[in-house]
mmCIF file of C-alpha atoms and ligand atoms in Angstrom:
data_model
loop_
_atom_site.group_PDB
_atom_site.id
_atom_site.type_symbol
_atom_site.label_atom_id
_atom_site.label_comp_id
_atom_site.label_asym_id
_atom_site.label_seq_id
_atom_site.Cartn_x
_atom_site.Cartn_y
_atom_site.Cartn_z
ATOM 1 C CA MET A 1 -11.331 18.506 -10.648
ATOM 2 C CA GLU A 2 -9.585 15.304 -11.731
ATOM 3 C CA SER A 3 -8.791 13.217 -8.638
ATOM 4 C CA THR A 4 -5.321 12.085 -7.589
ATOM 5 C CA LYS A 5 -5.037 8.307 -7.723
ATOM 6 C CA ILE A 6 -2.738 6.495 -5.332
ATOM 7 C CA LEU A 7 -1.973 2.771 -5.245
ATOM 8 C CA MET A 8 -0.471 0.957 -2.229
ATOM 9 C CA VAL A 9 1.368 -2.266 -3.074
ATOM 10 C CA CYS A 10 2.709 -5.160 -0.985
ATOM 11 C CA LEU A 11 3.212 -8.869 -1.653
ATOM 12 C CA GLY A 12 -0.107 -10.470 -0.701
ATOM 13 C CA ASN A 13 -2.409 -7.403 -0.529
ATOM 14 C CA ILE A 14 -3.813 -8.698 2.746
ATOM 15 C CA CYS A 15 -1.551 -7.266 5.482
ATOM 16 C CA ARG A 16 0.362 -4.056 4.738
ATOM 17 C CA SER A 17 -1.160 -2.440 1.645
ATOM 18 C CA PRO A 18 -4.827 -2.664 2.761
ATOM 19 C CA LEU A 19 -3.743 -1.047 6.041
ATOM 20 C CA ALA A 20 -1.964 1.705 4.122
ATOM 21 C CA GLN A 21 -5.065 2.161 1.949
ATOM 22 C CA GLY A 22 -7.375 2.376 4.969
ATOM 23 C CA ILE A 23 -5.124 4.755 6.877
ATOM 24 C CA LEU A 24 -4.660 7.149 3.956
ATOM 25 C CA ASN A 25 -8.368 7.028 3.134
ATOM 26 C CA SER A 26 -9.196 7.892 6.748
ATOM 27 C CA LYS A 27 -6.949 10.964 6.690
ATOM 28 C CA ILE A 28 -7.844 12.603 3.410
ATOM 29 C CA THR A 29 -10.646 14.980 2.730
ATOM 30 C CA SER A 30 -9.577 15.912 -0.774
ATOM 31 C CA ASN A 31 -10.554 14.451 -4.110
ATOM 32 C CA THR A 32 -8.232 11.443 -3.869
ATOM 33 C CA PHE A 33 -8.771 7.807 -4.826
ATOM 34 C CA VAL A 34 -6.747 5.225 -2.904
ATOM 35 C CA ASP A 35 -6.510 1.548 -3.846
ATOM 36 C CA SER A 36 -4.168 -1.351 -3.062
ATOM 37 C CA ALA A 37 -2.803 -4.433 -4.802
ATOM 38 C CA GLY A 38 -0.331 -7.277 -4.313
ATOM 39 C CA THR A 39 2.522 -8.433 -6.495
ATOM 40 C CA ALA A 40 1.546 -12.066 -5.836
ATOM 41 C CA ALA A 41 -1.766 -13.763 -6.534
ATOM 42 C CA TYR A 42 -1.893 -16.071 -3.480
ATOM 43 C CA HIS A 43 -4.745 -14.224 -1.802
ATOM 44 C CA VAL A 44 -6.691 -12.721 -4.708
ATOM 45 C CA GLY A 45 -10.334 -12.185 -3.741
ATOM 46 C CA ASN A 46 -9.631 -12.578 -0.019
ATOM 47 C CA PRO A 47 -10.380 -10.009 2.684
ATOM 48 C CA PRO A 48 -7.477 -8.496 4.629
ATOM 49 C CA ASP A 49 -5.683 -10.632 7.209
ATOM 50 C CA PRO A 50 -7.745 -10.549 10.460
ATOM 51 C CA ARG A 51 -4.744 -9.071 12.280
ATOM 52 C CA SER A 52 -4.738 -6.068 9.913
ATOM 53 C CA THR A 53 -8.515 -5.709 10.135
ATOM 54 C CA GLU A 54 -8.271 -5.769 13.943
ATOM 55 C CA ILE A 55 -5.532 -3.160 14.306
ATOM 56 C CA ALA A 56 -7.354 -0.897 11.855
ATOM 57 C CA LYS A 57 -10.610 -1.380 13.791
ATOM 58 C CA GLN A 58 -8.869 -0.413 17.038
ATOM 59 C CA LYS A 59 -8.007 2.897 15.338
ATOM 60 C CA GLY A 60 -11.548 3.385 14.049
ATOM 61 C CA ILE A 61 -10.820 2.319 10.471
ATOM 62 C CA ASP A 62 -12.896 -0.332 8.697
ATOM 63 C CA ILE A 63 -10.960 -2.269 6.040
ATOM 64 C CA SER A 64 -13.090 -5.422 6.213
ATOM 65 C CA GLN A 65 -14.706 -4.858 2.823
ATOM 66 C CA TYR A 66 -11.424 -4.638 0.902
ATOM 67 C CA ARG A 67 -10.550 -7.593 -1.322
ATOM 68 C CA ALA A 68 -7.098 -8.590 -2.519
ATOM 69 C CA ARG A 69 -6.148 -8.222 -6.168
ATOM 70 C CA LYS A 70 -2.950 -8.602 -8.111
ATOM 71 C CA PHE A 71 -0.965 -5.640 -9.412
ATOM 72 C CA THR A 72 -1.159 -5.361 -13.208
ATOM 73 C CA LYS A 73 0.663 -3.369 -15.879
ATOM 74 C CA GLU A 74 -2.521 -1.304 -16.387
ATOM 75 C CA ASP A 75 -2.086 0.104 -12.888
ATOM 76 C CA PHE A 76 0.729 2.266 -14.245
ATOM 77 C CA THR A 77 -1.855 4.046 -16.405
ATOM 78 C CA LYS A 78 -4.616 4.159 -13.819
ATOM 79 C CA PHE A 79 -2.556 5.587 -10.934
ATOM 80 C CA ASP A 80 -0.497 8.733 -10.432
ATOM 81 C CA GLN A 81 1.653 7.372 -7.612
ATOM 82 C CA ILE A 82 2.465 3.801 -6.611
ATOM 83 C CA PHE A 83 3.824 3.235 -3.092
ATOM 84 C CA VAL A 84 5.483 -0.083 -2.289
ATOM 85 C CA MET A 85 6.334 -1.484 1.139
ATOM 86 C CA ASP A 86 9.739 -3.064 0.581
ATOM 87 C CA GLN A 87 12.561 -3.503 -1.880
ATOM 88 C CA SER A 88 11.227 -6.805 -3.134
ATOM 89 C CA ASN A 89 7.838 -5.204 -3.994
ATOM 90 C CA PHE A 90 9.774 -2.406 -5.692
ATOM 91 C CA GLU A 91 11.641 -4.830 -7.928
ATOM 92 C CA ASP A 92 8.498 -6.807 -8.784
ATOM 93 C CA VAL A 93 6.604 -3.652 -9.784
ATOM 94 C CA ILE A 94 9.493 -2.011 -11.625
ATOM 95 C CA ARG A 95 9.971 -5.145 -13.695
ATOM 96 C CA LEU A 96 6.617 -4.376 -15.358
ATOM 97 C CA ALA A 97 7.370 -0.688 -16.037
ATOM 98 C CA GLU A 98 7.878 0.054 -19.727
ATOM 99 C CA THR A 99 8.613 3.775 -19.693
ATOM 100 C CA LYS A 100 10.505 6.217 -17.525
ATOM 101 C CA ALA A 101 7.186 7.870 -16.640
ATOM 102 C CA GLU A 102 5.906 4.529 -15.309
ATOM 103 C CA HIS A 103 9.151 3.889 -13.445
ATOM 104 C CA ASP A 104 8.987 7.347 -11.878
ATOM 105 C CA LYS A 105 5.555 6.684 -10.374
ATOM 106 C CA VAL A 106 6.956 3.984 -8.083
ATOM 107 C CA SER A 107 8.592 4.627 -4.708
ATOM 108 C CA LEU A 108 9.013 3.054 -1.297
ATOM 109 C CA ILE A 109 6.317 4.372 1.029
ATOM 110 C CA LEU A 110 8.926 5.178 3.707
ATOM 111 C CA PRO A 111 11.763 7.658 3.203
ATOM 112 C CA PHE A 112 15.502 6.830 3.275
ATOM 113 C CA GLU A 113 15.188 3.349 1.734
ATOM 114 C CA GLN A 114 13.356 2.110 4.840
ATOM 115 C CA GLU A 115 11.015 -0.859 4.456
ATOM 116 C CA VAL A 116 7.703 -1.750 6.046
ATOM 117 C CA PRO A 117 8.567 -5.303 7.164
ATOM 118 C CA ASP A 118 6.336 -8.178 6.128
ATOM 119 C CA PRO A 119 4.313 -9.033 9.285
ATOM 120 C CA TYR A 120 2.615 -12.160 7.885
ATOM 121 C CA TYR A 121 4.641 -14.833 9.685
ATOM 122 C CA GLY A 122 5.045 -12.910 12.931
ATOM 123 C CA GLY A 123 2.772 -11.915 15.801
ATOM 124 C CA LYS A 124 0.416 -9.105 16.564
ATOM 125 C CA GLU A 125 3.284 -6.736 17.458
ATOM 126 C CA GLY A 126 4.428 -6.824 13.849
ATOM 127 C CA PHE A 127 1.051 -5.498 12.733
ATOM 128 C CA GLU A 128 1.157 -2.763 15.379
ATOM 129 C CA TYR A 129 4.610 -1.778 14.157
ATOM 130 C CA CYS A 130 3.382 -1.719 10.532
ATOM 131 C CA TYR A 131 0.474 0.445 11.575
ATOM 132 C CA SER A 132 2.720 2.986 13.267
ATOM 133 C CA LEU A 133 5.073 3.142 10.269
ATOM 134 C CA LEU A 134 2.196 3.498 7.801
ATOM 135 C CA ASP A 135 0.425 6.094 9.906
ATOM 136 C CA LYS A 136 3.493 8.352 9.767
ATOM 137 C CA ALA A 137 4.093 7.560 6.095
ATOM 138 C CA CYS A 138 0.536 8.613 5.213
ATOM 139 C CA ASP A 139 0.974 11.936 7.024
ATOM 140 C CA GLN A 140 4.105 12.531 4.960
ATOM 141 C CA ILE A 141 2.315 11.614 1.720
ATOM 142 C CA ILE A 142 -0.459 14.077 2.496
ATOM 143 C CA GLU A 143 2.040 16.822 3.184
ATOM 144 C CA LYS A 144 4.233 16.108 0.172
ATOM 145 C CA MET A 145 1.428 15.617 -2.336
ATOM 146 C CA LYS A 146 -0.696 18.389 -0.791
ATOM 147 C CA LEU A 147 -3.743 16.107 -0.540
HETATM 148 P P1 4NP B 1 1.449 -8.566 2.761
HETATM 149 O O1 4NP B 1 1.837 -9.816 3.675
HETATM 150 O O2 4NP B 1 2.393 -8.607 1.588
HETATM 151 O O3 4NP B 1 1.720 -7.408 3.662
HETATM 152 O O4 4NP B 1 0.004 -8.730 2.388
HETATM 153 C C1 4NP B 1 1.872 -11.131 3.193
HETATM 154 C C2 4NP B 1 0.710 -11.851 3.050
HETATM 155 C C3 4NP B 1 0.755 -13.157 2.618
HETATM 156 C C4 4NP B 1 1.969 -13.747 2.349
HETATM 157 C C5 4NP B 1 3.144 -13.022 2.477
HETATM 158 C C6 4NP B 1 3.090 -11.717 2.897
HETATM 159 N N1 4NP B 1 2.024 -15.100 1.939
HETATM 160 O O5 4NP B 1 3.132 -15.619 1.765
HETATM 161 O O6 4NP B 1 0.967 -15.734 1.757
#
């Protein structure tokens, strides 16, 4: 069976989207491929932020081998669903969409226009909060997409 391909997107691809990728990967048993990318290139090639790696590790999830990459137009072809963390990510991704089908693949990862706040400039609590939001969001994705 052809696998479902899901892409998690944030700004730097070192804090929120690698966490989302690790959490969803840890929950699925089905034939699903999960990747992540950033809309900015600042951290391309870098491992996740140590604060994300640590919170994931506390939950038994290893994201240390992930490496940041930049979102590209080709991702619209490669992935079935693209989940973004905040409105700014949404706008940056949508700007590259050329068709309605591409546009329709993109949505905020949280329901009701909620955002996963950027934890980069804050403390550890911000990463714990992100984790809790993403953990629930991944459960909802699994239910909705029947993964
Ligand atoms: P992320 O967090 O988008 O969740 O990976 C950020 C990481 C780096 C920066 C901003 C946000 N930065 O400005 O370098």
